[in-house]
Amino acid sequence: MRPIRTIELFTSLGGIKRCYPRPSLATARDKVNTEPVRRDGMDELALRGGPEAAQALDVPDWPRCPDGARENVLDVLESANWCRVYDDAPWVDRFEERFADYHDADHAIAVANGTVALEVALRMLDVQPGDEVLVPPYTFIATASAVTSLGAVPRFVDVDPDTYNVNPAAVADAVTDRTVGMVGVHVAGYPMDFDALLPLLDDHDLFLVEDAAHAQGTEWRGEKVGTIGDVGTFSFQESKSLSGGEGGIVVTDDDVLAERGQLLHNIGRQDGSVYRHYELASNARMTEFQGALLCAQLDELPAQNETRRGNERALREEIADIDGISAKPEDDRITARGYCLFDLSYDPDAFDGLPRNRFIEALNAEGVPAGTGYSIPLYRQPAFSRATVEALVPADADVPAYRSLHLPGVEEVCSTTVTMPHEVLLASETGVRSVGDAVRKIRRRAPELG
């Protein structure tokens, strides 16, 4: 029986990591089918024992092993050369060159994961203890924790509830005399509004790090994201559309920044000497196994993204006439889309007051893997108390009272988002269109679920 991911897997993690066993559909029904069936027929809710509306949704397992992956990894295994010490990592070198070419970057530095990619990027830009860096509150925690790892202060900027990305209108009010830059996120692969953001950042002489963890293949006005700002970072964690299990990369077009990044990711090495170190730095290197696997994954990414884009169009068509559920706005400036998640906005008023989480439970039962995404803003995370951050930064740093923040854009997004993993868009078009059937069925029968 085809497995289904249930809401518990997505509620706190935004669909980013499915780290629990996925129950079979039969198991899920055993858990929820405790109420009597009210009527027979194809329109009966799956939660009440009826048939799935999305039986045709043939979501592939992810990650999957592409052609050539086994051969690449076996080559590393038999080579007795499993890591990069300095310039002896042919698979990592190859991946850096190919990814830089794919994302139109002059330089790419492969690292162990997306979190350390952000840390390396911020060190490349010389972020110092006590500096302030603007970050969105709707993102994975690494976007902000990378800032605190350097002794700097994250200052949260509200998001646009239509795009989930940093709201340009909120940037100016967040800037202080200690602000040095911003880490912006392309949430779910949907790019930031560069036209509005770049002039604002230039006016205040602020750098831009693009957190493109979700955005492999995304383009803005024909230019791949990652090098539109000063530095870009990507993640290759298991759930991403380009996956090495773990992995990350830093990209830039700036020769000086790239040279510094090479030094910072490799324990301060610079001149080829294994035991000569020019800066206190960590080991952020990618392994040869990751590089070999990612080379095989990259072979398939362009075609997979084309499939996802076609199925996004199909899904948009299916839900266009359904009140209460909507996708992010289409924008001609987005010339290509990469994906990690596909987000929808849910209005309970159009579903007879059905709570968002109950809607997701019903959607799961109908055969559609979905969840809440990031269910609370970062400033509401237990890790972001003022006392916790004050312990990491200089005594004279101005740490906001995070628990007192109220940013309406992100709080709306956290309470209304329904998100699906990118592999849903790798199903057949017929299967993807059946998501619309599931939503319509739940809307018709919503009064039974209130």
Short mmCIF file of C-alpha atoms in Angstrom, two decimals:
data_model
loop_
_atom_site.label_atom_id
_atom_site.label_comp_id
_atom_site.label_asym_id
_atom_site.label_seq_id
_atom_site.Cartn_x
_atom_site.Cartn_y
_atom_site.Cartn_z
CA MET A 1 0.00 0.00 0.00
CA ARG A 2 1.35 3.45 -0.89
CA PRO A 3 2.67 5.27 2.22
CA ILE A 4 1.29 8.63 3.27
CA ARG A 5 3.04 11.27 5.33
CA THR A 6 0.89 12.49 8.18
CA ILE A 7 0.59 15.94 9.69
CA GLU A 8 2.88 15.14 12.62
CA LEU A 9 5.83 14.90 10.25
CA PHE A 10 5.32 18.43 8.98
CA THR A 11 3.85 20.49 11.79
CA SER A 12 7.06 21.62 13.47
CA LEU A 13 9.55 21.05 10.69
CA GLY A 14 7.81 22.52 7.69
CA GLY A 15 8.22 19.33 5.68
CA ILE A 16 11.96 19.86 5.75
CA LYS A 17 12.96 16.54 7.22
CA ARG A 18 10.86 13.41 7.38
CA CYS A 19 12.69 11.70 10.21
CA TYR A 20 9.96 9.35 11.41
CA PRO A 21 8.56 6.18 9.79
CA ARG A 22 5.80 7.00 7.34
CA PRO A 23 2.70 4.98 8.22
CA SER A 24 0.82 3.17 5.53
CA LEU A 25 -2.55 4.52 4.51
CA ALA A 26 -4.16 1.54 6.23
CA THR A 27 -2.40 2.47 9.47
CA ALA A 28 -3.48 6.09 9.14
CA ARG A 29 -7.09 5.00 8.64
CA ASP A 30 -6.93 2.73 11.67
CA LYS A 31 -5.99 5.78 13.72
CA VAL A 32 -8.67 8.13 12.43
CA ASN A 33 -11.56 5.87 11.44
CA THR A 34 -13.12 5.78 14.89
CA GLU A 35 -16.30 7.63 13.97
CA PRO A 36 -19.21 5.87 12.28
CA VAL A 37 -19.56 6.19 8.53
CA ARG A 38 -22.49 8.49 7.87
CA ARG A 39 -23.20 7.42 4.31
CA ASP A 40 -21.77 5.32 1.51
CA GLY A 41 -20.55 6.69 -1.79
CA MET A 42 -17.55 8.16 -3.51
CA ASP A 43 -18.08 11.55 -1.85
CA GLU A 44 -17.66 10.21 1.69
CA LEU A 45 -14.67 11.74 3.43
CA ALA A 46 -11.70 9.40 3.78
CA LEU A 47 -11.57 10.40 7.45
CA ARG A 48 -15.01 8.78 7.75
CA GLY A 49 -14.03 5.65 5.85
CA GLY A 50 -14.70 6.85 2.32
CA PRO A 51 -12.34 6.38 -0.63
CA GLU A 52 -9.36 8.67 -1.16
CA ALA A 53 -10.03 11.50 -3.57
CA ALA A 54 -6.34 11.51 -4.54
CA GLN A 55 -5.85 7.80 -5.19
CA ALA A 56 -4.11 8.74 -8.45
CA LEU A 57 -1.48 10.85 -6.67
CA ASP A 58 1.58 8.69 -7.28
CA VAL A 59 4.18 10.60 -5.25
CA PRO A 60 7.66 9.09 -5.72
CA ASP A 61 9.91 8.29 -2.79
CA TRP A 62 12.49 10.97 -2.04
CA PRO A 63 15.41 11.11 -2.16
CA ARG A 64 15.90 8.61 -4.93
CA CYS A 65 19.03 7.05 -6.37
CA PRO A 66 19.66 8.46 -9.85
CA ASP A 67 21.46 6.77 -12.72
CA GLY A 68 25.18 6.77 -12.12
CA ALA A 69 25.02 7.41 -8.38
CA ARG A 70 26.11 3.92 -7.36
CA GLU A 71 29.00 3.95 -9.81
CA ASN A 72 30.14 7.38 -8.61
CA VAL A 73 30.04 6.43 -4.95
CA LEU A 74 31.76 3.10 -5.62
CA ASP A 75 34.51 4.99 -7.43
CA VAL A 76 35.11 7.01 -4.26
CA LEU A 77 34.94 3.93 -2.06
CA GLU A 78 37.61 2.16 -4.08
CA SER A 79 39.81 5.23 -4.51
CA ALA A 80 40.99 5.43 -0.88
CA ASN A 81 40.52 9.19 -1.27
CA TRP A 82 37.40 10.04 0.67
CA CYS A 83 37.83 13.68 1.69
CA ARG A 84 39.26 17.00 0.61
CA VAL A 85 42.44 17.91 2.45
CA TYR A 86 43.48 20.58 0.01
CA ASP A 87 43.34 20.04 -3.76
CA ASP A 88 42.86 16.28 -3.82
CA ALA A 89 39.09 15.91 -4.15
CA PRO A 90 38.17 15.23 -7.78
CA TRP A 91 34.46 14.60 -7.15
CA VAL A 92 33.97 17.65 -4.94
CA ASP A 93 35.95 19.74 -7.44
CA ARG A 94 33.79 18.44 -10.26
CA PHE A 95 30.59 19.20 -8.37
CA GLU A 96 31.73 22.73 -7.53
CA GLU A 97 32.51 23.42 -11.18
CA ARG A 98 29.24 21.96 -12.43
CA PHE A 99 27.06 23.67 -9.83
CA ALA A 100 28.76 27.01 -10.47
CA ASP A 101 28.06 26.57 -14.16
CA TYR A 102 24.43 25.58 -13.52
CA HIS A 103 23.82 28.58 -11.25
CA ASP A 104 25.83 31.06 -13.35
CA ALA A 105 28.36 31.67 -10.55
CA ASP A 106 32.05 32.46 -10.94
CA HIS A 107 32.95 30.60 -7.74
CA ALA A 108 31.46 27.76 -5.69
CA ILE A 109 32.75 26.33 -2.41
CA ALA A 110 31.22 22.99 -1.39
CA VAL A 111 30.70 22.47 2.34
CA ALA A 112 29.31 19.90 4.76
CA ASN A 113 25.75 21.26 5.03
CA GLY A 114 23.56 24.29 4.48
CA THR A 115 23.99 25.60 8.03
CA VAL A 116 27.77 25.87 7.81
CA ALA A 117 27.34 27.37 4.33
CA LEU A 118 25.56 30.30 5.97
CA GLU A 119 28.22 30.57 8.68
CA VAL A 120 31.02 30.60 6.09
CA ALA A 121 29.15 33.19 4.00
CA LEU A 122 28.75 35.54 6.96
CA ARG A 123 32.42 35.16 7.90
CA MET A 124 33.39 35.87 4.30
CA LEU A 125 31.56 39.20 4.69
CA ASP A 126 33.40 39.91 7.96
CA VAL A 127 30.40 39.93 10.29
CA GLN A 128 31.69 40.79 13.77
CA PRO A 129 30.41 40.21 17.32
CA GLY A 130 27.78 42.81 18.17
CA ASP A 131 26.85 43.49 14.54
CA GLU A 132 23.18 43.21 13.62
CA VAL A 133 21.94 41.21 10.64
CA LEU A 134 18.39 41.38 9.31
CA VAL A 135 16.70 38.00 8.93
CA PRO A 136 13.15 36.84 8.20
CA PRO A 137 11.22 35.03 10.94
CA TYR A 138 9.66 32.55 8.49
CA THR A 139 12.53 30.17 7.73
CA PHE A 140 14.54 27.29 9.13
CA ILE A 141 16.35 28.27 12.32
CA ALA A 142 19.81 28.07 10.68
CA THR A 143 19.15 31.34 8.85
CA ALA A 144 19.23 33.12 12.22
CA SER A 145 21.43 30.79 14.29
CA ALA A 146 24.25 31.27 11.78
CA VAL A 147 24.21 34.93 12.82
CA THR A 148 24.40 34.17 16.55
CA SER A 149 27.21 31.67 15.93
CA LEU A 150 29.40 34.68 15.08
CA GLY A 151 28.31 36.66 18.14
CA ALA A 152 26.08 38.88 16.03
CA VAL A 153 22.45 39.78 16.68
CA PRO A 154 19.57 38.63 14.44
CA ARG A 155 16.97 41.36 13.94
CA PHE A 156 13.75 39.97 12.53
CA VAL A 157 12.03 41.66 9.59
CA ASP A 158 8.41 40.85 8.80
CA VAL A 159 7.44 38.92 5.68
CA ASP A 160 4.97 39.57 2.89
CA PRO A 161 1.99 37.26 3.57
CA ASP A 162 1.54 36.73 -0.17
CA THR A 163 5.09 35.53 -0.90
CA TYR A 164 6.36 34.50 2.59
CA ASN A 165 9.62 36.33 1.82
CA VAL A 166 11.04 39.46 3.47
CA ASN A 167 8.65 42.38 3.03
CA PRO A 168 10.66 45.24 1.48
CA ALA A 169 8.35 47.75 3.19
CA ALA A 170 9.53 46.49 6.59
CA VAL A 171 13.28 46.71 5.95
CA ALA A 172 13.94 50.40 6.59
CA ASP A 173 12.31 50.38 10.03
CA ALA A 174 14.47 47.43 11.11
CA VAL A 175 17.81 49.05 10.23
CA THR A 176 19.90 50.48 13.09
CA ASP A 177 23.37 51.99 13.23
CA ARG A 178 24.69 48.49 13.97
CA THR A 179 23.08 46.77 10.97
CA VAL A 180 25.62 45.40 8.48
CA GLY A 181 23.52 43.26 6.17
CA MET A 182 20.62 40.92 5.57
CA VAL A 183 20.16 37.20 5.06
CA GLY A 184 17.15 36.87 2.79
CA VAL A 185 15.44 33.57 2.04
CA HIS A 186 13.82 32.28 -1.16
CA VAL A 187 11.10 30.43 0.75
CA ALA A 188 10.05 27.17 -0.93
CA GLY A 189 12.06 28.25 -3.99
CA TYR A 190 9.98 31.39 -4.60
CA PRO A 191 12.50 34.24 -4.99
CA MET A 192 12.74 37.46 -3.03
CA ASP A 193 11.67 40.69 -4.72
CA PHE A 194 15.12 41.86 -5.77
CA ASP A 195 13.74 44.91 -7.58
CA ALA A 196 12.46 46.31 -4.30
CA LEU A 197 15.10 44.95 -1.92
CA LEU A 198 18.39 45.76 -3.64
CA PRO A 199 17.90 49.55 -3.76
CA LEU A 200 16.93 49.55 -0.08
CA LEU A 201 20.02 47.60 0.90
CA ASP A 202 22.23 49.79 -1.27
CA ASP A 203 20.81 52.93 0.37
CA HIS A 204 21.94 51.63 3.76
CA ASP A 205 25.19 50.07 2.49
CA LEU A 206 24.13 46.58 3.58
CA PHE A 207 25.27 43.25 2.16
CA LEU A 208 22.84 40.57 0.99
CA VAL A 209 23.34 36.87 1.62
CA GLU A 210 20.84 34.82 -0.35
CA ASP A 211 19.72 31.79 1.64
CA ALA A 212 18.77 29.72 -1.39
CA ALA A 213 18.47 26.42 0.48
CA HIS A 214 15.11 25.82 -1.21
CA ALA A 215 15.88 27.37 -4.59
CA GLN A 216 18.06 25.12 -6.75
CA GLY A 217 17.23 26.25 -10.28
CA THR A 218 15.25 29.40 -9.44
CA GLU A 219 15.71 32.39 -11.76
CA TRP A 220 14.86 36.08 -11.39
CA ARG A 221 14.64 38.00 -14.68
CA GLY A 222 16.64 35.26 -16.40
CA GLU A 223 19.42 35.21 -13.79
CA LYS A 224 19.87 32.28 -11.43
CA VAL A 225 19.56 33.17 -7.76
CA GLY A 226 22.60 32.91 -5.53
CA THR A 227 24.82 35.54 -7.13
CA ILE A 228 22.31 38.39 -7.40
CA GLY A 229 23.31 39.30 -3.85
CA ASP A 230 26.88 39.37 -2.55
CA VAL A 231 26.97 35.69 -1.57
CA GLY A 232 24.51 32.83 -1.92
CA THR A 233 24.16 29.57 -0.02
CA PHE A 234 22.38 26.33 -0.88
CA SER A 235 21.51 23.19 1.07
CA PHE A 236 21.62 19.61 -0.19
CA GLN A 237 19.97 18.02 2.85
CA GLU A 238 17.85 14.95 2.23
CA SER A 239 14.54 16.72 1.61
CA LYS A 240 15.93 19.21 -0.92
CA SER A 241 15.40 18.86 -4.66
CA LEU A 242 19.17 18.38 -5.06
CA SER A 243 20.15 15.99 -2.28
CA GLY A 244 23.39 14.51 -1.02
CA GLY A 245 21.87 13.39 2.27
CA GLU A 246 23.63 16.42 3.69
CA GLY A 247 25.71 19.07 1.99
CA GLY A 248 25.84 22.74 1.15
CA ILE A 249 27.57 25.21 -1.12
CA VAL A 250 28.56 28.88 -1.09
CA VAL A 251 28.53 30.80 -4.38
CA THR A 252 29.76 34.27 -5.32
CA ASP A 253 31.01 36.28 -8.28
CA ASP A 254 33.48 38.20 -6.10
CA ASP A 255 37.06 36.94 -6.44
CA VAL A 256 38.20 38.34 -3.08
CA LEU A 257 35.25 36.88 -1.18
CA ALA A 258 35.77 33.52 -2.89
CA GLU A 259 39.43 33.40 -1.86
CA ARG A 260 38.41 34.12 1.72
CA GLY A 261 35.74 31.42 1.55
CA GLN A 262 38.27 28.83 0.42
CA LEU A 263 40.40 29.66 3.45
CA LEU A 264 37.49 29.70 5.91
CA HIS A 265 35.98 26.38 4.87
CA ASN A 266 39.29 24.51 5.13
CA ILE A 267 40.67 25.28 8.61
CA GLY A 268 42.47 28.42 7.45
CA ARG A 269 44.64 26.66 4.85
CA GLN A 270 45.74 28.80 1.94
CA ASP A 271 48.97 27.84 0.23
CA GLY A 272 48.69 24.07 -0.11
CA SER A 273 50.39 23.26 3.16
CA VAL A 274 48.37 20.88 5.32
CA TYR A 275 49.84 22.21 8.57
CA ARG A 276 50.01 25.94 7.85
CA HIS A 277 46.89 27.89 8.89
CA TYR A 278 46.34 31.59 8.21
CA GLU A 279 43.13 32.14 10.13
CA LEU A 280 41.25 30.50 12.98
CA ALA A 281 38.58 28.64 11.06
CA SER A 282 36.63 25.43 11.19
CA ASN A 283 36.49 22.36 8.98
CA ALA A 284 33.43 22.81 6.79
CA ARG A 285 34.56 20.58 3.93
CA MET A 286 32.29 18.34 1.87
CA THR A 287 33.27 14.66 1.59
CA GLU A 288 34.04 12.94 -1.70
CA PHE A 289 31.01 10.68 -1.17
CA GLN A 290 28.72 13.71 -1.08
CA GLY A 291 30.38 15.20 -4.14
CA ALA A 292 30.01 11.97 -6.11
CA LEU A 293 26.35 11.55 -5.20
CA LEU A 294 25.55 15.19 -5.94
CA CYS A 295 27.14 15.00 -9.39
CA ALA A 296 24.67 12.24 -10.26
CA GLN A 297 21.76 14.16 -8.72
CA LEU A 298 22.65 17.31 -10.64
CA ASP A 299 22.40 15.39 -13.91
CA GLU A 300 18.68 14.93 -13.26
CA LEU A 301 17.74 18.24 -11.64
CA PRO A 302 16.95 20.31 -14.77
CA ALA A 303 14.51 17.73 -16.15
CA GLN A 304 12.95 17.21 -12.72
CA ASN A 305 12.41 20.94 -12.32
CA GLU A 306 10.71 21.08 -15.71
CA THR A 307 8.34 18.34 -14.54
CA ARG A 308 7.68 20.24 -11.32
CA ARG A 309 6.96 23.46 -13.22
CA GLY A 310 4.50 21.74 -15.51
CA ASN A 311 2.72 20.15 -12.57
CA GLU A 312 2.67 23.45 -10.70
CA ARG A 313 0.76 24.92 -13.64
CA ALA A 314 -1.65 21.99 -13.56
CA LEU A 315 -2.21 22.35 -9.81
CA ARG A 316 -2.78 26.08 -10.12
CA GLU A 317 -5.42 25.39 -12.76
CA GLU A 318 -7.12 22.85 -10.51
CA ILE A 319 -7.43 25.14 -7.49
CA ALA A 320 -8.08 28.40 -9.34
CA ASP A 321 -11.86 28.12 -8.88
CA ILE A 322 -11.79 26.92 -5.25
CA ASP A 323 -12.55 29.67 -2.76
CA GLY A 324 -10.38 29.59 0.34
CA ILE A 325 -7.23 28.00 -1.08
CA SER A 326 -4.64 29.87 -3.15
CA ALA A 327 -1.04 29.63 -4.31
CA LYS A 328 1.59 32.35 -4.22
CA PRO A 329 1.12 35.02 -6.89
CA GLU A 330 2.46 34.37 -10.37
CA ASP A 331 5.15 36.89 -11.29
CA ASP A 332 6.60 37.37 -14.77
CA ARG A 333 9.93 38.35 -13.21
CA ILE A 334 10.30 34.78 -11.95
CA THR A 335 11.59 33.21 -15.15
CA ALA A 336 12.18 29.75 -13.64
CA ARG A 337 11.22 28.20 -10.34
CA GLY A 338 13.12 25.77 -8.16
CA TYR A 339 11.32 23.88 -5.41
CA CYS A 340 11.61 22.48 -1.94
CA LEU A 341 7.97 22.90 -0.95
CA PHE A 342 4.79 24.05 -2.64
CA ASP A 343 2.84 26.40 -0.39
CA LEU A 344 -0.86 27.17 -0.32
CA SER A 345 -2.74 29.72 1.77
CA TYR A 346 -5.88 28.46 3.52
CA ASP A 347 -8.91 30.52 4.58
CA PRO A 348 -11.08 28.61 7.07
CA ASP A 349 -14.03 30.94 6.48
CA ALA A 350 -14.45 29.45 3.00
CA PHE A 351 -14.52 25.96 4.56
CA ASP A 352 -17.31 26.55 7.06
CA GLY A 353 -14.80 27.55 9.74
CA LEU A 354 -12.84 24.28 9.48
CA PRO A 355 -9.53 24.82 11.35
CA ARG A 356 -6.40 24.69 9.21
CA ASN A 357 -4.93 21.70 11.05
CA ARG A 358 -8.17 19.74 10.73
CA PHE A 359 -8.19 20.56 7.00
CA ILE A 360 -4.66 19.17 6.72
CA GLU A 361 -5.68 16.03 8.58
CA ALA A 362 -8.51 15.54 6.09
CA LEU A 363 -6.17 16.24 3.17
CA ASN A 364 -3.70 13.63 4.44
CA ALA A 365 -6.50 11.09 4.71
CA GLU A 366 -7.53 11.80 1.10
CA GLY A 367 -4.02 10.78 0.01
CA VAL A 368 -2.29 14.18 -0.18
CA PRO A 369 0.93 14.61 1.86
CA ALA A 370 0.66 18.06 3.43
CA GLY A 371 1.50 19.93 6.60
CA THR A 372 1.63 23.32 8.26
CA GLY A 373 5.13 24.41 7.30
CA TYR A 374 6.91 26.55 9.89
CA SER A 375 4.12 26.71 12.45
CA ILE A 376 5.60 29.47 14.63
CA PRO A 377 7.81 32.49 13.83
CA LEU A 378 11.47 32.08 14.73
CA TYR A 379 11.15 34.71 17.44
CA ARG A 380 8.68 32.41 19.22
CA GLN A 381 11.08 29.47 19.18
CA PRO A 382 12.32 28.47 22.66
CA ALA A 383 15.90 29.08 21.50
CA PHE A 384 15.23 32.76 20.85
CA SER A 385 14.91 34.21 24.31
CA ARG A 386 16.69 37.47 24.96
CA ALA A 387 18.78 35.81 27.69
CA THR A 388 19.91 33.01 25.38
CA VAL A 389 21.10 35.41 22.68
CA GLU A 390 22.65 37.84 25.19
CA ALA A 391 24.87 34.99 26.39
CA LEU A 392 26.30 34.67 22.86
CA VAL A 393 26.95 38.32 22.01
CA PRO A 394 28.99 41.19 23.51
CA ALA A 395 27.63 42.82 26.66
CA ASP A 396 26.90 46.10 24.87
CA ALA A 397 24.91 44.47 22.05
CA ASP A 398 21.31 45.58 21.63
CA VAL A 399 19.33 42.34 21.74
CA PRO A 400 15.62 42.70 20.97
CA ALA A 401 12.98 41.36 23.33
CA TYR A 402 12.14 38.55 20.93
CA ARG A 403 9.24 37.16 22.97
CA SER A 404 7.51 40.56 22.81
CA LEU A 405 7.66 40.82 19.03
CA HIS A 406 4.45 40.82 17.03
CA LEU A 407 4.98 40.81 13.27
CA PRO A 408 1.58 40.42 11.63
CA GLY A 409 2.75 39.18 8.24
CA VAL A 410 4.61 36.14 9.53
CA GLU A 411 1.96 35.35 12.12
CA GLU A 412 -0.64 35.25 9.37
CA VAL A 413 1.56 32.97 7.27
CA CYS A 414 2.21 30.60 10.18
CA SER A 415 -1.52 30.24 10.85
CA THR A 416 -2.76 29.86 7.26
CA THR A 417 -0.10 27.90 5.35
CA VAL A 418 -0.66 24.44 3.92
CA THR A 419 2.51 23.04 2.38
CA MET A 420 3.41 20.01 0.29
CA PRO A 421 6.88 18.57 -0.40
CA HIS A 422 8.38 19.13 -3.84
CA GLU A 423 8.10 15.45 -4.79
CA VAL A 424 4.33 15.86 -5.05
CA LEU A 425 5.10 17.83 -8.22
CA LEU A 426 7.01 14.83 -9.62
CA ALA A 427 3.85 12.72 -9.69
CA SER A 428 1.85 12.26 -12.88
CA GLU A 429 -0.22 15.23 -14.04
CA THR A 430 -3.37 13.20 -13.42
CA GLY A 431 -2.23 12.55 -9.88
CA VAL A 432 -1.37 16.19 -9.23
CA ARG A 433 -4.77 17.30 -10.52
CA SER A 434 -6.41 14.92 -8.06
CA VAL A 435 -5.19 17.22 -5.27
CA GLY A 436 -7.86 19.63 -6.47
CA ASP A 437 -10.44 16.84 -6.22
CA ALA A 438 -9.41 16.27 -2.60
CA VAL A 439 -9.70 19.96 -1.71
CA ARG A 440 -13.11 20.28 -3.36
CA LYS A 441 -14.37 17.18 -1.56
CA ILE A 442 -13.24 18.49 1.81
CA ARG A 443 -14.83 21.87 1.12
CA ARG A 444 -18.16 20.22 0.26
CA ARG A 445 -18.11 18.13 3.43
CA ALA A 446 -16.42 20.64 5.74
CA PRO A 447 -19.48 21.05 8.03
CA GLU A 448 -19.05 17.40 9.08
CA LEU A 449 -15.51 18.07 10.34
CA GLY A 450 -15.95 21.26 12.36
#
